[in-house]
PDB file of C-alpha atoms in Angstrom:
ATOM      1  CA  UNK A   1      25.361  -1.640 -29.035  1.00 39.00           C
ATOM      2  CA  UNK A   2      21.794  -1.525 -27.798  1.00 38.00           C
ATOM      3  CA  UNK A   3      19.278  -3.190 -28.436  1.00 37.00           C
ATOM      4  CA  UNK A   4      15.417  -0.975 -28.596  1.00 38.00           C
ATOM      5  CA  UNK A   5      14.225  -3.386 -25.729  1.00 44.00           C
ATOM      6  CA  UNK A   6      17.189  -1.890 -23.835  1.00 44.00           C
ATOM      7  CA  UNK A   7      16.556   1.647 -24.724  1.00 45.00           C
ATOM      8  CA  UNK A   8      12.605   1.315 -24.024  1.00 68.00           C
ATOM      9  CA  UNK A   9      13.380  -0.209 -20.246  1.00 83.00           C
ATOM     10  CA  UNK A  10      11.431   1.140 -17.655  1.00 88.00           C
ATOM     11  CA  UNK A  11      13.362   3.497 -15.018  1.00 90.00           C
ATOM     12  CA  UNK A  12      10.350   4.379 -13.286  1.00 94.00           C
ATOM     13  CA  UNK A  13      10.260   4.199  -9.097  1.00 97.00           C
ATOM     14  CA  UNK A  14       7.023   3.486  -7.150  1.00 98.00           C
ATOM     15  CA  UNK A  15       7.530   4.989  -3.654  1.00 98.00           C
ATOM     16  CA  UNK A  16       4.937   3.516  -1.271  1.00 98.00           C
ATOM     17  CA  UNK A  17       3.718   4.970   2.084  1.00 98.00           C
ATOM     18  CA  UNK A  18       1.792   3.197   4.487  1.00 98.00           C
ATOM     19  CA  UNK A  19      -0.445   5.404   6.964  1.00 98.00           C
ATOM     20  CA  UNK A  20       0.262   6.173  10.569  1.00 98.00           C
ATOM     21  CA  UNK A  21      -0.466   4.728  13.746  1.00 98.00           C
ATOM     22  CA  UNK A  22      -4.183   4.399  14.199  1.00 98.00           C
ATOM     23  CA  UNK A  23      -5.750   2.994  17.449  1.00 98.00           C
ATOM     24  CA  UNK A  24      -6.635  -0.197  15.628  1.00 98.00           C
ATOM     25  CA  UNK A  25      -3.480  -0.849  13.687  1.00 97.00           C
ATOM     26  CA  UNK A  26      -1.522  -0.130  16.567  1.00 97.00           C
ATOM     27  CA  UNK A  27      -4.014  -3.223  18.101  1.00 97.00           C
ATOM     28  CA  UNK A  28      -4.113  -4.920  15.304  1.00 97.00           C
ATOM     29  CA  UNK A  29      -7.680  -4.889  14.498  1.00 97.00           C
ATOM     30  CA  UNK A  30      -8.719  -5.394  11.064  1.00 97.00           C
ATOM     31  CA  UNK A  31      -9.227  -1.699   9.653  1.00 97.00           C
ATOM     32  CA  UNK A  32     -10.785  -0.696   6.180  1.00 97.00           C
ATOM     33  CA  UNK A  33     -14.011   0.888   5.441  1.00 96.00           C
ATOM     34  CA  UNK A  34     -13.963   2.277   9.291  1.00 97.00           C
ATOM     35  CA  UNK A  35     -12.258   5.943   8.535  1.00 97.00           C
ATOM     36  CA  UNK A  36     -10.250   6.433  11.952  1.00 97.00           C
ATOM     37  CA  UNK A  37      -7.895   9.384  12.335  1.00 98.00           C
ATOM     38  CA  UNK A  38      -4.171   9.051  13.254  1.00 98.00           C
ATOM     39  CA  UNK A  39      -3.326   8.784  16.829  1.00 98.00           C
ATOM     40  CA  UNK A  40      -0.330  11.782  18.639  1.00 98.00           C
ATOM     41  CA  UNK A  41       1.934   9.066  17.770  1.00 97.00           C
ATOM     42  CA  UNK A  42       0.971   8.069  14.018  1.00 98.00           C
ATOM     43  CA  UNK A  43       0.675  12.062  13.363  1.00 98.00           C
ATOM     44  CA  UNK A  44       4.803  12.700  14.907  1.00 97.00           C
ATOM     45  CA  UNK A  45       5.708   9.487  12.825  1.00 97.00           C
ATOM     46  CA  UNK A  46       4.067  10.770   9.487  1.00 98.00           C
ATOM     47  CA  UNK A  47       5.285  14.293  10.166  1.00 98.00           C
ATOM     48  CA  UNK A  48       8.887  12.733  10.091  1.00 97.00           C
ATOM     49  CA  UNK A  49       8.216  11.598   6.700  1.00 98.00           C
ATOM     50  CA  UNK A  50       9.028  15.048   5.201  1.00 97.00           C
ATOM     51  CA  UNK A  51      12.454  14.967   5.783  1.00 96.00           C
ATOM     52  CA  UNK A  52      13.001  11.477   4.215  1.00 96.00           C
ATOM     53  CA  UNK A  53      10.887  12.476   1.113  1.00 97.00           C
ATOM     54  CA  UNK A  54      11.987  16.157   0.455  1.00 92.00           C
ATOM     55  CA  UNK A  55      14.653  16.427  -2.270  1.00 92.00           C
ATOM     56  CA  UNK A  56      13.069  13.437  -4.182  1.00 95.00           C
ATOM     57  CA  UNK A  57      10.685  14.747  -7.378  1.00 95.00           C
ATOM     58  CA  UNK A  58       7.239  12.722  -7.908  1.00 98.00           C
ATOM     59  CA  UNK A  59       5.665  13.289 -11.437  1.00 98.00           C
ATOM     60  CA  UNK A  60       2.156  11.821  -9.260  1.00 98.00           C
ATOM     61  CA  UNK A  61       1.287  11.361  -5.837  1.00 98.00           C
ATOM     62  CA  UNK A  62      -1.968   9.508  -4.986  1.00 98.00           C
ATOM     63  CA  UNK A  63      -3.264   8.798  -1.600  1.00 98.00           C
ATOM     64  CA  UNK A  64      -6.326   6.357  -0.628  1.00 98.00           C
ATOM     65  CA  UNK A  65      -9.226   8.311   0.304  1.00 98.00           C
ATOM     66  CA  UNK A  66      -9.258   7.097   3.855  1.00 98.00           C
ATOM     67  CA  UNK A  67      -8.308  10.010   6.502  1.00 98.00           C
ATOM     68  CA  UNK A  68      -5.490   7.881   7.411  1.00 98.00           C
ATOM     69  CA  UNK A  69      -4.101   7.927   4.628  1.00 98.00           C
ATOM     70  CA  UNK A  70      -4.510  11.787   3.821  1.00 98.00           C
ATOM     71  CA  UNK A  71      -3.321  13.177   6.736  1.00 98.00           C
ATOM     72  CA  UNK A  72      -0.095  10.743   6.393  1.00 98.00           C
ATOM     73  CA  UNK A  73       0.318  12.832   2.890  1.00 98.00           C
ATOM     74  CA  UNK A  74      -0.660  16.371   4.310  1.00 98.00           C
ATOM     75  CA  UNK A  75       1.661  15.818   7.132  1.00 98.00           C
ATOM     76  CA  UNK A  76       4.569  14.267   4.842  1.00 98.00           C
ATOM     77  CA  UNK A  77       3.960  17.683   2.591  1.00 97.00           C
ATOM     78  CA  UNK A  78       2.279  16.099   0.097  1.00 98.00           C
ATOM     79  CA  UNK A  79      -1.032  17.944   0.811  1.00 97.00           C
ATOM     80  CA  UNK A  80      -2.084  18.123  -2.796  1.00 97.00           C
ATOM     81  CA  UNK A  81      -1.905  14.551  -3.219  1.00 98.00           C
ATOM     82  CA  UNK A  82      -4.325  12.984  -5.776  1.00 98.00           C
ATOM     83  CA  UNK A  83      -7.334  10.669  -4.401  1.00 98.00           C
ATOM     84  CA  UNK A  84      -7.360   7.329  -5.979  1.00 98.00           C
ATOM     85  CA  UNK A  85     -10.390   5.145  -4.872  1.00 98.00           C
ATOM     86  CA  UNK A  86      -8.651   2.476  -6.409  1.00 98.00           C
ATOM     87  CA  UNK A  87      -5.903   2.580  -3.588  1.00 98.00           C
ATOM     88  CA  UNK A  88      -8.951   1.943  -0.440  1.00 98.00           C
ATOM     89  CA  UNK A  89      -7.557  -0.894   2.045  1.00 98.00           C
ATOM     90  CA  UNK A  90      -8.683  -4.589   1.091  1.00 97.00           C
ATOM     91  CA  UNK A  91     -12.675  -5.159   2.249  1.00 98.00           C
ATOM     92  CA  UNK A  92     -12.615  -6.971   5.350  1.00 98.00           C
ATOM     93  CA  UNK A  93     -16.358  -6.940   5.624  1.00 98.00           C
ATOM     94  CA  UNK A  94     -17.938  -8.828   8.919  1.00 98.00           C
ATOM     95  CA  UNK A  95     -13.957  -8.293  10.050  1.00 98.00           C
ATOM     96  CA  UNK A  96     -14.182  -5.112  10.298  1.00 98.00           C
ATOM     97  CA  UNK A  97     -12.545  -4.201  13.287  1.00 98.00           C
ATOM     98  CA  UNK A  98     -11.623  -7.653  14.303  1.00 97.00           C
ATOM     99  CA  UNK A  99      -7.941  -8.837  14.803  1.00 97.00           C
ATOM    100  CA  UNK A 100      -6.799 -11.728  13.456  1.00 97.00           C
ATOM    101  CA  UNK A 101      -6.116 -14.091  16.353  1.00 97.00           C
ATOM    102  CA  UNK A 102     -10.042 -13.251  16.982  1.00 97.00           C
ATOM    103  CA  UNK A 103     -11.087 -14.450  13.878  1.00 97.00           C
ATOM    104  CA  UNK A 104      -8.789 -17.527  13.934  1.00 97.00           C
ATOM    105  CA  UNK A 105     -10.990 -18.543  17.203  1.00 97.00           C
ATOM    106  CA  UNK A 106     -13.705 -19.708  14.968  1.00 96.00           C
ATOM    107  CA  UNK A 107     -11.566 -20.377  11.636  1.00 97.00           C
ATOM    108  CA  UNK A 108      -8.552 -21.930  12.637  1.00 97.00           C
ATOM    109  CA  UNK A 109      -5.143 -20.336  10.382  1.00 96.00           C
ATOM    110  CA  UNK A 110      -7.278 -17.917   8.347  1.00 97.00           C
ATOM    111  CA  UNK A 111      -5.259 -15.398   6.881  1.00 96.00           C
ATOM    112  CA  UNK A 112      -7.140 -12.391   4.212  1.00 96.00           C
ATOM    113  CA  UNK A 113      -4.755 -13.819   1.788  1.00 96.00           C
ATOM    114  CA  UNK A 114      -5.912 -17.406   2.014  1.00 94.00           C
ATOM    115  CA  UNK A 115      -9.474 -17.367   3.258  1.00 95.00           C
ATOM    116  CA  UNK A 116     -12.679 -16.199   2.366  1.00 94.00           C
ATOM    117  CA  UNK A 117     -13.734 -12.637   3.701  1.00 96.00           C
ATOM    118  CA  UNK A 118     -17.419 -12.963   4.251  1.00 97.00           C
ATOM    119  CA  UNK A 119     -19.149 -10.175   3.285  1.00 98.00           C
ATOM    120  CA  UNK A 120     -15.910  -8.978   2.092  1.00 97.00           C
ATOM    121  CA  UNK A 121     -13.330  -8.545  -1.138  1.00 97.00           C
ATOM    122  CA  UNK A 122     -11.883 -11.713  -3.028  1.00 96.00           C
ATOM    123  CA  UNK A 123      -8.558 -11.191  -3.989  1.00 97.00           C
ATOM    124  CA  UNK A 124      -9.609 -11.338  -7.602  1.00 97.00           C
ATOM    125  CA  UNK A 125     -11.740  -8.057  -6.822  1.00 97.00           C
ATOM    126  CA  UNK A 126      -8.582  -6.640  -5.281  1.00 98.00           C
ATOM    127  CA  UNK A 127      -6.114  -7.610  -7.943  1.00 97.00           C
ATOM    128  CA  UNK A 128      -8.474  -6.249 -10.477  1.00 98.00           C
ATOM    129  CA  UNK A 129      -8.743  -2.362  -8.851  1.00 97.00           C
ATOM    130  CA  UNK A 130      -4.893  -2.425  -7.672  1.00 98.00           C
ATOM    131  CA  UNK A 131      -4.113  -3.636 -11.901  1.00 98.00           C
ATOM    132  CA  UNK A 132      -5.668  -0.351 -12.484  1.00 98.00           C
ATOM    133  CA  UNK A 133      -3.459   1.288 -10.451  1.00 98.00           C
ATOM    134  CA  UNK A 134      -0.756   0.118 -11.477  1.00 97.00           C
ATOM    135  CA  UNK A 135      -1.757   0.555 -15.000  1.00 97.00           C
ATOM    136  CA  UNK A 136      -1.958   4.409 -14.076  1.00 97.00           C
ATOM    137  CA  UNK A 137       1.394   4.189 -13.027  1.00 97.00           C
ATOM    138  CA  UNK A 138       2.867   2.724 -15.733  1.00 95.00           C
ATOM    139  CA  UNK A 139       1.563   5.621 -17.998  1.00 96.00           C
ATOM    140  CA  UNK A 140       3.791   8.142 -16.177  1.00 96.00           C
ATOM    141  CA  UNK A 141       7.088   8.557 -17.466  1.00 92.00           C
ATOM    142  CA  UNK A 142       8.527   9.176 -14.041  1.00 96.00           C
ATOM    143  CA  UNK A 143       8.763   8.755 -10.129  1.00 98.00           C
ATOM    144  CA  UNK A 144       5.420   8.112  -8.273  1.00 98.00           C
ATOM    145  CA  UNK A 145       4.547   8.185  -4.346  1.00 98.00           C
ATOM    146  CA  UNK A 146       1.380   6.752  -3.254  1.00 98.00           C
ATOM    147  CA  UNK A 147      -0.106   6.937   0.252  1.00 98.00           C
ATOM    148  CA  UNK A 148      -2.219   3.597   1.583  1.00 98.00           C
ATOM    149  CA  UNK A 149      -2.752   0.840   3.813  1.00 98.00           C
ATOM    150  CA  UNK A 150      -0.853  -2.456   5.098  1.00 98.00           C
ATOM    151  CA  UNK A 151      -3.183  -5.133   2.863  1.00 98.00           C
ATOM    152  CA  UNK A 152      -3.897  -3.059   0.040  1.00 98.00           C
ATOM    153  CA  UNK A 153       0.055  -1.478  -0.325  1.00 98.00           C
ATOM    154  CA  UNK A 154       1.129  -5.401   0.055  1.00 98.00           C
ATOM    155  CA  UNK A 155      -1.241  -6.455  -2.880  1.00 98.00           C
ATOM    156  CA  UNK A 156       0.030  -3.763  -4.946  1.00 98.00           C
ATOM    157  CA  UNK A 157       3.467  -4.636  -4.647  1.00 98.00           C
ATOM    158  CA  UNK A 158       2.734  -8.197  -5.454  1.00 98.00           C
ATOM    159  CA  UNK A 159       1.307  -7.239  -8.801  1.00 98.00           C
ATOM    160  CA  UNK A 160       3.927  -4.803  -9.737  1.00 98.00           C
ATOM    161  CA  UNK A 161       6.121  -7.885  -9.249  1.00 98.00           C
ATOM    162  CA  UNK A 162       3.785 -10.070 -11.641  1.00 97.00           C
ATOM    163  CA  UNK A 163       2.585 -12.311  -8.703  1.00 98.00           C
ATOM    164  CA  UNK A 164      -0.376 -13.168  -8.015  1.00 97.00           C
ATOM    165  CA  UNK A 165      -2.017 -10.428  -5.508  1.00 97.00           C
ATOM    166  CA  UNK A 166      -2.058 -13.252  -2.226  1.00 97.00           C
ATOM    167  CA  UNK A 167       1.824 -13.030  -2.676  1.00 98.00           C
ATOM    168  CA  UNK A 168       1.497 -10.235  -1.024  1.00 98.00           C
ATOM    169  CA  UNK A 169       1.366 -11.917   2.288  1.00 97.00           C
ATOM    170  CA  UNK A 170       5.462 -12.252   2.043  1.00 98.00           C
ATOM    171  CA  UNK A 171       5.663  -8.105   2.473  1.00 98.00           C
ATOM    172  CA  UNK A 172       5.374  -7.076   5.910  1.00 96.00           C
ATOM    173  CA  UNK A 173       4.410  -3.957   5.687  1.00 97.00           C
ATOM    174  CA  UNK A 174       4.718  -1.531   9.089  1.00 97.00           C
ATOM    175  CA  UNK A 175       3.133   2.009   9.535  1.00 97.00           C
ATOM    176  CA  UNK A 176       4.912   4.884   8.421  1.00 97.00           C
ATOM    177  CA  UNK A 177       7.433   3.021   6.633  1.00 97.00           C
ATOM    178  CA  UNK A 178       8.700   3.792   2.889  1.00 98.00           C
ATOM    179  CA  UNK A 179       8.969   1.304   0.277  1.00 98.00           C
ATOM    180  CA  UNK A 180      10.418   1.634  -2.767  1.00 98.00           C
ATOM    181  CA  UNK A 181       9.209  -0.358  -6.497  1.00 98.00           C
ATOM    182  CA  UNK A 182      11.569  -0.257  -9.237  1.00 97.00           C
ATOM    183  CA  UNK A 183      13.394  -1.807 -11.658  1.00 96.00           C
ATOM    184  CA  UNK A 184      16.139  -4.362 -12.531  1.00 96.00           C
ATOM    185  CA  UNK A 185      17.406  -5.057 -16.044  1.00 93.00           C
ATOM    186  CA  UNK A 186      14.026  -4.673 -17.439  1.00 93.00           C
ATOM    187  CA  UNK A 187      12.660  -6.808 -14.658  1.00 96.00           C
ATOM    188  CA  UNK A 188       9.867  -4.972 -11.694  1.00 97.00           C
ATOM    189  CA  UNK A 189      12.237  -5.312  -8.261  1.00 97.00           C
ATOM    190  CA  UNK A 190      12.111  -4.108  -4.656  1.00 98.00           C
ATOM    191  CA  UNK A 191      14.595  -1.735  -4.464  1.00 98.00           C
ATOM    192  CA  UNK A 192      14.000  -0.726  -0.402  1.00 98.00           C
ATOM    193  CA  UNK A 193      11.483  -2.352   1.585  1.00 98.00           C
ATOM    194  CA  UNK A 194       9.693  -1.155   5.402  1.00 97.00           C
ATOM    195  CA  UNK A 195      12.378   1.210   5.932  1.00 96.00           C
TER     196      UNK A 195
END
């Protein structure tokens, strides 16, 4: 017999897309507001998307507004996907462009998850626009597939989890990967991760 919190369980899968290859994530500079196109490489790798997504039905696909993060879509045949504003990369403001081990040359073990981003977003502003995202979600019955960035793809994964949004520092997250959200017995699970 089944209980009504049974029936009403959530069956609804978040697929997650992280752009191409860029010049600076393939250097690993710190890349948000700065709207860089994909390089040959990160445009072959997104193109190869298609095959792993065709088949699968999406009742929404969103995409960050970045070019990045569009052409990933258009090239994975999701052309018509939806911009969400919502889905930008975290704020690095004065990092912009900076790579980590850079930045750790004047603040020793700073990590975006951690440490202040001067100029920047807290992870408070970031957990409050990627809730709204995932509150979109939520009101669609069935699959989604959403087109982002490393930080910001990371953050959203740690609230769909109920974490707090600097948990997502435990999801490596490489370009041109799929991830896939999901459900366990009522519980939000990973179901495939950077694949």
């Amino acid at each position: 017999m089944s209980t009504h919190a049974e029936s009403a369980e959530r069956k609804d899968r978040l697929w997650l897309v992280r752009h191409g290859e860029t010049e600076w994530s393939k250097s690993g500079r710190h890349t948000s507001t700065t709207d860089l196109p994909l390089t040959a490489e990160g445009e072959r790798i997104a193109a190869s998307l298609t095959e792993r997504l065709t088949g699968h039905d999406f009742d929404l696909v969103l995409t960050s507004p970045r070019q990045r993060a569009r052409r990933t879509a258009e090239l994975a045949g999701f052309s018509k996907a939806e911009v969400d504003d919502d889905l930008v990369e975290w704020d690095y403001g004065d990092y912009e462009g900076i790579t980590t081990a850079d930045i750790r040359k004047t603040v020793p073990g700073w990590t975006v998850w951690a440490d202040p981003v001067p100029n920047g977003e807290t992870p408070a502003e970031v957990s409050t626009r990627l809730d709204r995202v995932n509150a979109r979600i939520a009101a669609v019955d069935g699959d989604v597939l959403v087109f982002g960035h490393s930080h910001a793809l990371r953050a959203l994964t740690a609230r769909w989890l109920e974490l707090d949004v600097t948990e997502g520092r435990h999801f490596v997250l490489n370009t041109a990967t799929i991830s896939i959200l999901g459900w366990e017995r009522g519980s939000p699970a990973i179901h495939q991760w950077n694949a």
